[in-house]
XYZ file of C-alpha atoms in Angstrom:
737
model
C 93.304 78.356 80.721
C 91.385 76.697 77.879
C 88.555 75.883 80.301
C 88.347 79.537 81.382
C 88.358 80.667 77.746
C 85.557 78.228 76.889
C 83.508 79.393 79.870
C 83.978 83.037 78.924
C 83.000 82.508 75.290
C 79.935 80.491 76.352
C 78.887 83.310 78.677
C 79.256 85.912 75.910
C 77.396 83.839 73.310
C 74.581 83.076 75.744
C 74.177 86.790 76.324
C 74.057 87.475 72.598
C 71.560 84.716 71.844
C 69.378 85.761 74.744
C 68.926 89.284 73.424
C 65.529 88.609 71.830
C 64.039 87.569 75.154
C 64.727 90.865 76.883
C 62.239 93.550 77.720
C 61.376 96.245 75.200
C 62.227 99.354 77.237
C 65.843 100.436 77.527
C 67.011 100.828 81.120
C 69.894 103.129 82.077
C 71.063 102.959 85.678
C 72.648 105.932 87.402
C 76.186 104.570 87.172
C 76.165 103.914 83.412
C 75.834 105.844 80.169
C 73.867 105.282 77.013
C 76.576 104.186 74.583
C 74.584 105.581 71.657
C 75.076 109.120 73.006
C 78.832 108.850 73.708
C 80.870 110.737 71.118
C 84.583 110.029 70.700
C 86.101 113.504 70.964
C 89.450 112.077 69.819
C 87.842 111.413 66.423
C 87.849 114.445 64.088
C 84.688 113.090 62.448
C 82.846 112.986 65.809
C 81.732 109.374 65.528
C 80.109 107.386 68.321
C 81.515 104.233 69.888
C 79.185 102.112 67.734
C 80.513 103.720 64.524
C 84.202 103.076 65.219
C 86.112 100.451 63.228
C 88.467 99.900 66.170
C 87.481 98.983 69.771
C 86.783 102.010 71.962
C 85.877 102.305 75.655
C 84.765 105.486 77.415
C 84.735 106.103 81.163
C 82.546 108.983 82.309
C 80.111 110.018 85.017
C 79.730 107.724 88.018
C 81.721 104.969 86.310
C 84.728 107.283 86.089
C 84.188 108.382 89.695
C 84.046 104.763 90.872
C 87.309 103.826 89.140
C 89.166 107.012 90.053
C 92.670 106.416 91.423
C 95.763 108.488 92.099
C 97.313 107.421 88.778
C 95.977 107.096 85.246
C 97.030 103.466 84.875
C 95.138 102.386 88.000
C 92.080 104.404 86.965
C 91.865 102.529 83.645
C 92.929 99.022 84.681
C 89.331 97.716 84.699
C 88.852 98.611 81.018
C 89.030 95.504 78.778
C 92.466 95.225 77.179
C 94.022 97.790 79.523
C 96.453 97.010 82.359
C 98.936 99.121 84.245
C 102.714 99.355 84.649
C 102.136 99.770 88.418
C 105.250 101.233 89.985
C 103.367 101.121 93.267
C 100.327 103.417 93.639
C 102.531 106.463 93.067
C 103.166 105.936 89.343
C 101.197 103.827 86.920
C 100.769 104.200 83.147
C 98.338 102.364 80.855
C 99.344 99.161 79.082
C 97.118 98.380 76.086
C 97.184 94.832 74.742
C 100.586 94.214 76.288
C 102.092 97.383 74.777
C 103.259 100.346 76.826
C 105.837 103.128 76.796
C 105.985 105.137 73.554
C 103.565 102.733 71.819
C 100.652 104.062 73.885
C 99.859 107.704 73.251
C 98.517 109.554 76.294
C 96.852 112.832 75.331
C 94.893 115.615 77.020
C 92.016 116.885 74.890
C 93.677 115.324 71.857
C 97.151 116.827 72.436
C 100.162 114.939 73.802
C 100.705 115.037 77.566
C 104.409 115.760 76.916
C 105.683 114.333 80.188
C 108.379 111.692 80.816
C 106.016 108.795 81.563
C 106.982 107.144 78.267
C 110.656 107.083 79.362
C 110.262 104.937 82.493
C 107.561 103.370 84.689
C 108.618 105.479 87.673
C 107.623 108.696 85.885
C 104.055 109.671 86.699
C 101.671 110.782 83.956
C 100.496 114.386 84.171
C 96.830 113.565 83.494
C 94.411 113.999 86.378
C 91.296 111.808 86.443
C 89.528 113.642 89.296
C 88.897 116.730 87.120
C 88.178 114.864 83.857
C 84.715 114.633 82.267
C 85.519 111.444 80.361
C 88.490 109.241 79.435
C 88.565 107.567 76.025
C 90.599 104.425 75.328
C 91.195 103.583 71.660
C 92.617 100.056 71.482
C 94.795 99.011 68.565
C 96.798 101.228 66.166
C 95.466 104.794 66.248
C 98.323 106.415 64.402
C 96.590 108.594 61.832
C 95.686 111.579 63.974
C 98.034 111.214 66.944
C 101.367 110.053 65.533
C 103.173 107.033 64.185
C 104.116 105.876 67.691
C 100.599 104.903 68.778
C 100.654 101.313 67.512
C 99.277 100.095 70.853
C 96.483 102.606 71.281
C 95.528 106.038 72.554
C 94.249 107.285 75.924
C 92.520 110.661 75.675
C 91.739 112.462 78.939
C 88.959 114.976 78.282
C 88.092 117.956 80.469
C 86.442 121.356 80.093
C 89.595 123.464 80.250
C 88.998 124.747 76.681
C 85.387 126.030 76.641
C 83.579 125.257 73.377
C 79.940 125.916 74.292
C 78.181 128.945 75.725
C 77.396 128.984 79.437
C 74.321 130.908 80.533
C 74.826 130.058 84.210
C 77.470 128.710 86.557
C 77.617 124.936 86.922
C 80.090 122.398 88.198
C 80.895 119.800 90.781
C 82.835 119.395 94.029
C 84.043 116.021 95.296
C 86.023 114.615 98.207
C 87.150 111.154 99.287
C 89.088 109.331 101.979
C 90.838 105.965 101.453
C 91.871 103.980 104.517
C 94.637 101.929 102.863
C 96.953 104.934 102.515
C 95.135 107.572 104.537
C 94.407 109.299 101.205
C 92.600 112.634 101.247
C 91.548 113.988 97.862
C 89.380 116.992 97.053
C 88.612 118.364 93.592
C 86.360 120.873 91.898
C 85.279 121.659 88.343
C 83.380 124.927 87.703
C 82.107 126.344 84.413
C 80.394 129.654 83.726
C 80.016 132.488 81.303
C 77.930 135.282 79.883
C 76.903 135.793 76.285
C 79.690 134.668 73.975
C 82.226 134.501 76.801
C 82.762 131.227 78.719
C 85.245 130.289 81.421
C 86.425 127.181 83.285
C 88.242 126.533 86.559
C 89.278 123.208 88.071
C 91.578 122.272 90.928
C 92.507 119.279 93.050
C 94.591 118.363 96.084
C 95.710 114.816 97.004
C 97.818 113.651 99.936
C 98.549 110.091 101.051
C 100.772 108.224 103.476
C 102.590 104.947 102.754
C 100.070 102.314 101.698
C 99.251 99.052 103.474
C 99.514 95.616 101.864
C 98.654 92.081 102.979
C 101.512 90.756 105.081
C 104.167 89.078 102.922
C 107.846 88.090 103.003
C 110.585 89.816 101.042
C 113.380 87.872 99.398
C 115.572 88.305 102.494
C 112.836 86.829 104.709
C 111.712 90.075 106.330
C 107.936 90.412 106.818
C 106.310 93.689 105.745
C 102.744 95.000 105.687
C 103.406 98.600 104.642
C 105.360 99.737 101.591
C 107.839 102.364 102.685
C 108.350 105.472 100.609
C 105.022 105.191 98.751
C 103.393 108.483 99.741
C 102.017 111.193 97.436
C 101.588 114.949 97.791
C 99.999 116.402 94.669
C 98.028 119.459 93.663
C 97.063 121.281 90.511
C 94.717 123.775 88.909
C 93.590 124.842 85.442
C 91.973 128.022 84.161
C 90.474 128.386 80.703
C 88.448 131.001 78.841
C 86.876 131.207 75.429
C 84.880 133.326 73.028
C 82.112 131.235 71.492
C 80.769 132.702 68.261
C 78.247 131.329 65.793
C 80.996 130.216 63.409
C 84.286 130.830 65.239
C 85.426 129.621 68.673
C 88.686 130.737 70.279
C 89.740 129.263 73.643
C 92.870 129.492 75.787
C 93.873 127.547 78.902
C 96.701 127.357 81.427
C 97.308 124.495 83.848
C 99.776 123.953 86.683
C 100.592 120.581 88.248
C 102.955 119.790 91.150
C 103.602 116.345 92.600
C 106.035 114.924 95.148
C 105.974 111.151 95.450
C 108.126 108.429 96.936
C 109.797 105.739 94.855
C 109.045 102.312 96.404
C 111.619 99.540 96.444
C 114.587 101.449 97.864
C 114.198 102.178 101.557
C 113.823 98.720 103.149
C 117.370 97.358 102.878
C 118.938 100.661 103.821
C 116.521 101.000 106.708
C 117.642 97.644 108.067
C 121.323 98.626 107.684
C 120.808 101.935 109.462
C 118.985 100.231 112.332
C 122.084 98.127 112.990
C 124.380 101.131 112.939
C 122.184 103.479 114.970
C 120.775 101.152 117.628
C 122.553 103.149 120.369
C 121.006 106.462 119.320
C 118.201 107.951 121.336
C 114.604 107.617 120.168
C 114.378 111.154 118.802
C 117.435 110.741 116.563
C 116.165 107.355 115.403
C 112.812 108.843 114.398
C 114.611 111.526 112.371
C 116.791 108.930 110.656
C 113.758 106.794 109.882
C 112.005 109.758 108.289
C 115.038 110.470 106.117
C 115.227 106.830 105.031
C 111.588 106.789 104.004
C 112.359 109.734 101.707
C 115.653 108.298 100.468
C 114.575 108.218 96.810
C 111.631 110.335 95.754
C 110.537 112.351 92.735
C 109.469 115.963 92.406
C 107.494 116.789 89.285
C 105.988 120.012 88.037
C 104.394 121.016 84.767
C 103.094 124.220 83.192
C 100.774 123.622 80.243
C 99.321 126.158 77.802
C 96.662 125.162 75.269
C 94.744 127.015 72.572
C 91.963 126.086 70.159
C 90.620 127.894 67.108
C 87.571 126.244 65.524
C 86.084 127.783 62.387
C 82.886 126.282 61.004
C 80.434 126.998 58.151
C 83.171 127.998 55.728
C 82.182 128.422 52.097
C 84.152 126.448 49.534
C 85.574 122.929 49.390
C 86.508 122.941 53.087
C 83.630 123.673 55.449
C 85.535 123.482 58.771
C 89.015 124.489 59.928
C 90.592 123.574 63.291
C 93.907 124.725 64.755
C 94.986 123.236 68.117
C 98.219 124.196 69.899
C 99.974 123.199 73.118
C 103.133 124.318 74.846
C 104.327 122.263 77.843
C 107.130 123.012 80.290
C 107.798 119.800 82.245
C 110.374 118.984 84.917
C 110.941 115.782 86.903
C 113.727 115.439 89.495
C 114.873 112.203 91.112
C 116.159 112.943 94.610
C 118.360 110.542 96.546
C 119.300 111.174 100.186
C 118.277 114.818 99.866
C 120.329 115.473 96.720
C 119.110 115.701 93.132
C 120.540 112.809 91.126
C 118.818 113.509 87.816
C 116.509 116.206 86.520
C 114.483 115.454 83.408
C 113.085 118.377 81.461
C 110.802 118.335 78.472
C 109.812 121.547 76.691
C 107.343 120.658 73.961
C 105.539 122.664 71.305
C 102.773 120.832 69.441
C 100.530 122.145 66.677
C 97.813 120.392 64.667
C 95.986 122.065 61.778
C 93.231 120.138 60.025
C 90.285 120.846 57.771
C 87.058 118.979 57.079
C 85.873 118.943 53.482
C 82.435 118.689 51.987
C 81.130 115.375 50.672
C 82.720 114.424 47.353
C 81.453 111.317 45.654
C 79.946 110.286 48.959
C 83.293 110.576 50.798
C 83.595 112.876 53.815
C 86.813 113.409 55.710
C 89.650 115.521 57.008
C 93.171 116.372 55.936
C 95.725 117.880 58.266
C 99.243 118.801 59.307
C 100.810 117.858 62.631
C 104.067 119.247 64.077
C 105.815 118.529 67.384
C 109.139 119.796 68.681
C 110.383 118.301 71.949
C 113.521 119.465 73.740
C 114.213 116.672 76.217
C 117.103 116.893 78.654
C 118.488 114.833 81.520
C 120.903 116.671 83.819
C 122.890 115.614 86.861
C 125.474 113.058 87.939
C 122.944 110.233 87.628
C 121.697 111.204 84.139
C 121.447 108.091 81.978
C 120.407 109.557 78.620
C 121.701 112.522 76.606
C 119.639 115.631 76.030
C 117.852 115.272 72.697
C 115.905 117.577 70.407
C 113.204 115.564 68.617
C 110.899 116.839 65.879
C 107.882 115.199 64.239
C 106.308 116.591 61.069
C 103.358 114.783 59.527
C 100.593 114.914 56.920
C 97.442 112.850 57.540
C 94.115 112.135 55.860
C 90.997 110.307 57.066
C 87.956 109.545 54.860
C 84.548 107.906 55.369
C 81.723 106.801 53.094
C 78.413 105.067 53.769
C 77.263 102.505 51.190
C 74.104 100.638 52.165
C 74.746 98.921 55.490
C 78.502 99.568 55.309
C 80.407 102.516 56.757
C 83.852 102.503 55.122
C 86.842 104.234 56.721
C 90.215 104.846 55.052
C 93.210 106.785 56.281
C 96.890 107.469 55.843
C 99.749 109.332 57.482
C 103.334 110.173 56.502
C 105.595 111.404 59.288
C 109.188 112.607 59.392
C 110.913 112.003 62.763
C 114.368 113.250 63.734
C 116.435 112.919 66.927
C 119.433 115.181 67.519
C 121.312 114.143 70.687
C 123.782 116.312 72.603
C 127.041 114.348 72.375
C 128.575 116.362 75.239
C 126.830 113.766 77.432
C 129.492 111.229 76.464
C 132.486 113.415 77.409
C 132.204 112.356 81.053
C 130.775 108.952 80.210
C 132.616 105.639 80.073
C 131.270 105.166 76.548
C 133.067 106.625 73.544
C 130.100 107.611 71.397
C 129.244 110.279 68.860
C 125.753 110.018 67.403
C 124.758 111.927 64.309
C 121.242 113.236 63.860
C 118.977 110.257 63.227
C 115.982 110.646 60.901
C 113.138 108.318 60.007
C 110.189 108.454 57.634
C 107.257 106.555 59.113
C 104.198 105.739 56.993
C 100.855 104.467 58.243
C 97.622 103.417 56.573
C 94.354 101.849 57.650
C 91.260 100.453 56.000
C 88.121 99.210 57.693
C 84.377 99.036 57.731
C 81.419 98.850 60.103
C 78.641 96.565 58.819
C 75.170 96.934 60.329
C 74.057 93.335 60.751
C 70.692 94.516 62.130
C 69.261 97.508 63.938
C 71.149 96.605 67.103
C 74.131 94.552 65.911
C 77.242 95.491 63.960
C 80.485 93.945 62.772
C 83.626 96.085 62.525
C 86.814 95.024 60.738
C 89.960 97.134 60.544
C 93.432 96.541 59.114
C 96.242 98.925 60.017
C 99.793 99.154 58.714
C 101.979 101.254 60.994
C 105.632 102.236 61.089
C 107.034 103.536 64.382
C 110.295 105.411 64.703
C 112.151 104.456 67.912
C 112.093 107.048 70.664
C 115.252 108.842 71.747
C 115.368 107.020 75.102
C 115.124 103.622 73.381
C 118.204 104.506 71.312
C 120.462 106.618 73.519
C 119.835 105.529 77.141
C 123.045 104.429 78.842
C 123.545 104.491 82.581
C 122.204 103.905 86.052
C 118.534 104.810 86.566
C 118.318 105.307 90.325
C 114.514 105.254 90.612
C 114.029 101.900 88.905
C 117.290 100.450 90.287
C 118.335 99.342 86.802
C 121.242 99.981 84.483
C 119.707 100.849 81.097
C 121.419 100.317 77.737
C 119.750 101.642 74.588
C 119.525 99.956 71.209
C 122.182 102.314 69.858
C 124.906 100.380 71.723
C 126.430 96.910 71.813
C 127.361 94.984 74.951
C 130.824 93.419 74.914
C 130.789 90.673 77.552
C 133.932 89.272 79.196
C 132.995 85.956 80.852
C 136.548 84.561 81.136
C 136.019 84.547 84.905
C 132.573 82.975 85.585
C 132.617 84.429 89.102
C 133.225 87.959 87.839
C 131.522 88.548 84.491
C 132.230 92.044 83.187
C 130.834 94.028 80.290
C 131.597 97.182 78.370
C 129.260 99.339 76.317
C 130.260 100.554 72.855
C 128.416 102.479 70.184
C 126.781 100.095 67.737
C 127.604 100.162 64.053
C 124.116 98.879 63.222
C 121.165 101.190 62.710
C 118.133 101.010 64.966
C 115.288 100.139 62.606
C 111.679 101.293 62.556
C 109.039 99.020 63.995
C 106.623 97.779 61.336
C 103.224 96.685 62.582
C 100.488 94.853 60.693
C 97.370 94.688 62.861
C 93.961 93.135 62.223
C 90.978 93.959 64.489
C 87.560 92.288 64.336
C 84.829 93.564 66.662
C 81.233 92.371 67.063
C 78.834 94.669 68.928
C 75.305 94.282 70.246
C 73.316 97.255 71.533
C 69.910 95.850 72.451
C 67.148 97.253 74.602
C 68.565 95.649 77.728
C 71.849 94.239 76.502
C 75.160 95.736 75.511
C 77.986 93.418 74.436
C 81.308 93.742 72.636
C 83.692 91.016 71.542
C 87.027 91.784 69.847
C 89.896 89.696 68.562
C 93.198 91.081 67.301
C 96.406 89.883 65.696
C 99.439 92.145 65.520
C 102.657 91.200 63.735
C 105.489 93.582 64.585
C 108.824 93.485 62.768
C 111.883 94.956 64.540
C 109.995 95.070 67.851
C 111.943 97.048 70.491
C 111.719 95.760 74.051
C 113.624 96.170 77.306
C 115.072 92.863 78.475
C 116.948 91.755 81.570
C 120.368 90.476 80.462
C 121.186 88.672 83.699
C 124.282 90.890 84.031
C 124.936 93.174 86.978
C 126.472 96.623 87.140
C 128.839 97.434 90.023
C 129.932 100.982 90.794
C 133.576 100.249 91.618
C 134.385 103.831 92.650
C 131.592 103.792 95.235
C 132.678 100.331 96.436
C 136.255 101.568 96.961
C 135.008 104.493 99.042
C 132.877 102.173 101.156
C 135.865 99.882 101.738
C 137.937 102.843 102.942
C 135.182 103.907 105.349
C 134.582 100.380 106.678
C 137.940 98.691 106.160
C 137.837 97.122 109.635
C 134.337 95.690 109.133
C 133.419 92.490 107.340
C 130.998 92.875 104.434
C 129.167 90.358 102.362
C 129.480 90.869 98.637
C 126.684 93.228 97.648
C 124.448 92.473 94.704
C 124.872 94.714 91.706
C 122.232 96.564 89.687
C 120.536 94.462 86.977
C 121.387 95.472 83.414
C 118.465 95.959 81.003
C 119.112 96.379 77.293
C 116.811 97.410 74.443
C 116.742 94.520 71.971
C 115.088 94.425 68.573
C 113.422 91.279 67.184
C 110.263 90.308 65.294
C 107.225 89.564 67.450
C 103.554 88.616 67.282
C 100.920 89.845 69.728
C 97.391 88.482 69.657
C 94.398 88.070 71.937
C 90.834 89.094 72.643
C 88.599 91.325 74.767
C 84.938 90.940 75.641
C 82.475 92.813 77.821
C 78.772 92.327 78.528
C 76.234 94.504 80.342
C 72.910 92.705 80.787
C 69.820 94.180 82.470
C 67.622 91.513 84.030
C 65.125 94.124 85.242
C 64.903 97.800 86.091
C 66.643 97.060 89.391
C 69.192 94.382 88.586
C 71.940 94.048 86.006
C 75.100 91.998 85.512
C 78.262 93.244 83.832
C 81.321 91.205 82.993
C 84.551 91.391 81.031
C 87.554 89.326 80.068
C 90.774 89.939 78.164
C 93.811 87.964 77.110
C 97.094 88.884 75.418
C 99.782 86.531 74.154
C 103.088 88.058 73.037
C 106.124 86.211 71.773
C 109.199 86.577 69.590
C 109.168 84.887 66.201
C 112.899 84.948 65.397
C 114.328 83.978 68.778
C 117.510 81.890 68.858
C 116.594 80.902 72.405
C 114.133 78.178 73.376
C 112.254 80.854 75.320
C 110.359 83.147 72.957
C 108.148 84.958 75.493
C 108.171 88.732 75.685
C 108.712 90.126 79.209
C 106.130 91.697 81.520
C 103.007 90.692 79.577
C 99.832 90.904 81.719
C 97.946 87.648 82.375
C 94.403 86.777 81.379
C 91.613 88.383 83.431
C 87.954 87.575 84.032
C 85.693 89.896 86.001
C 82.017 90.298 86.846
C 79.926 92.785 88.778
C 76.336 92.623 90.024
C 74.508 95.981 90.141
C 71.338 96.658 92.125
C 69.393 99.929 92.042
C 66.204 100.983 93.809
C 65.006 104.591 93.894
C 68.030 106.594 95.122
C 70.054 103.576 96.229
C 72.692 101.789 94.177
C 74.916 98.870 95.227
C 77.559 96.744 93.502
C 79.416 93.541 94.285
C 82.203 92.401 91.983
C 85.311 90.291 91.595
C 88.186 90.164 89.108
C 90.404 87.115 88.737
C 93.960 87.515 87.447
C 95.297 84.235 86.084
C 98.736 82.880 86.835
C 101.344 84.180 84.411
C 103.842 81.437 83.565
C 104.613 82.550 79.985
C 107.717 84.408 81.097
C 110.935 85.686 79.545
C 114.451 84.876 80.702
C 115.253 86.174 84.210
C 111.560 86.763 84.915
C 109.684 84.933 87.644
C 106.188 83.497 87.477
C 103.345 85.439 89.068
C 100.638 83.564 90.953
C 97.000 84.169 90.167
C 94.724 86.015 92.568
C 91.177 87.369 92.871
C 90.258 90.888 93.966
C 86.778 91.298 95.475
C 85.152 94.723 95.753
C 81.833 96.281 96.716
C 80.319 99.756 96.693
C 77.203 101.510 97.904
C 75.841 104.846 96.600
C 73.042 107.050 97.831
C 71.799 109.849 95.557
C 70.360 112.859 97.365
C 68.199 115.130 95.162
C 68.596 118.786 96.102
C 66.235 120.727 93.887
C 67.958 121.102 90.534
C 71.220 119.809 92.018
C 72.230 116.434 93.373
C 74.534 114.996 95.987
C 76.053 111.525 95.806
C 77.327 109.821 98.966
C 79.268 106.596 98.562
C 81.329 103.973 100.343
C 83.561 101.425 98.604
C 85.398 98.362 99.793
C 88.444 97.328 97.756
C 90.229 93.973 98.006
C 87.782 92.877 100.684
C 89.471 89.486 101.185
C 92.873 91.172 101.700
C 94.381 89.151 98.850
C 98.092 89.406 98.073
C 98.252 90.454 94.430
C 101.445 91.019 92.469
C 101.289 92.853 89.126
C 103.276 90.836 86.579
C 103.902 93.866 84.358
C 105.558 95.774 87.217
C 109.343 96.080 87.534
C 108.941 95.989 91.344
C 106.184 93.371 91.680
C 108.022 91.436 94.419
C 108.530 94.441 96.710
C 105.392 96.500 95.983
C 102.237 94.366 95.572
C 98.724 95.746 95.214
C 97.128 97.514 98.214
C 95.422 95.437 100.873
C 91.866 95.742 102.128
C 90.638 99.306 102.081
C 87.493 101.346 102.562
C 86.753 104.544 100.687
C 84.143 107.093 101.705
C 83.323 110.048 99.534
C 80.847 112.629 98.337
C 80.202 114.387 95.027
C 77.994 117.463 94.639
C 76.799 118.584 91.210
C 75.311 122.052 90.772
């Protein structure tokens, strides 16, 4: 690994030192954007990427189209520092610098997505990349505007659903693609129009896939598979927005609907094999029906209604010159369905409101002050529910200030947030656990200080220190029970495990309410970023060090849960048959210990000529416990180091790319984890741009995993039964008008 690190650093430094030898005219190819023009909409001060004290990446235009996938995590996995939870291609959330779950805030136009993707990796995010205009990734603590939980970073999916500019004519885009690996068919449209002060927006998409193909590999039981059963998707959605755009006041409203049915991989294979043995005498028609039922044995049905509003008031006289009021109401429902019956239904009704004002320069300082309120009514209903319904509220005050002094842009900020969780203790009446939780409240404070120093006209150094306190989420505290989709038994940090190992062949455990409080996480993070934006060179290099006290993480205990009631019923039904002892469900518990997380990210985009350019990136994260009583101090499911490069060629209306990304072996593993071998994914794409008067049409073909490499995602709970897709070819078209 040290050799790879040395090679990467040498490559980056050579690019930086070679900047003076490049040509004088800036070249922008069709698949890239001028970073100087990209504004971070998630920032209330509307700064560019180059003016940010923390590392920021933005996907937009053809780059976003090229990376588009069915899930948000897979769409962003090529961004430096970003990986994915990868619960198969059906559900995948972003991991930023080894942190996921509630530590990564996923927002839509700056407001929380309010789904259940932070509760478990099998829960799909409700953000659609095919209708987005850009996706912003803020790496490192971004807690001041979005909430104390975002100590890992923020992903902001931006679209036009809330019109903010006048539209004199109708414009938009229509796109379609086909992917051979899963027989995916996706179509989407984004249309904007208006007249005078009135503007409107409409977008819609439809996606349908079959089970996806993988390189042939052997399961633990020796069976050979090349298709992952129960990994299909059927999803559709639409959004309508309208706004009145005045000279000083803008008022916009939007409504969006999303519906998705998707299979849960990792369940159907064993049962399929068992059914084949029982039903081998059935006729072919009955067998086909049984097989279809087995493929749908565990699947999820999600739907969401989302209402958003924006009131922007500018050119105000007095100390404050701008006022902004953003609101969102989300009605979310996610059902886990097993053998045709609903096991658990998760619901999340969320009201979020953010009011902030920008003040005039005072002593050279410009900034914003605001209030942020969120009320979330989360419930889990059904026989398989593993967490109590909980009403959570967040109330916060935040401030962000900036001042330019010579070559330094200084940024300071702070946030104080009150978080409360009120669980419904009726959940425990029918539970095996005797628990009665009172309302839990936390006060979480955050502060940051940083600067951007202009080393020269095209080079800058950014340094940022952030202190962040994160209140634990309700699921991290109260979860207790069997989660059918992930095939795990989850135990929250609000409980203790009492283990009876008097019989080594039959270790049993009981769960009791803990007498200890679940503490806040306390993060101290340092980010240093060096940027170069030359005429023909763009490069970024970041290092970070994050010390987290009371770090909450989900760990495999090595214990197994057995449903004795179900086993007794099976014995009655099959008392004359011989059965091998079935494996139980692994028990995962939320532990809390101090940890350190550190690493780096680097990316380079170097134009050799008007026709040829080379881009590359690398990232590395190391995460370990600092107060472990065990010899093994590694945190679980931390992504390995990556190194990637891509060669771009462009001539007239033609554009081609050839790239490869190497994922290193991950052998820094926690207890009960297994090592993950390294692998290299090779890809290529070819675009042809067809000018059509004032409009344009893009035709493209892509080849993914061209060498048909078997790749297992170390951060995935189901890496050994659902590897990455095999070789695939994508054909598509995008029409802008």
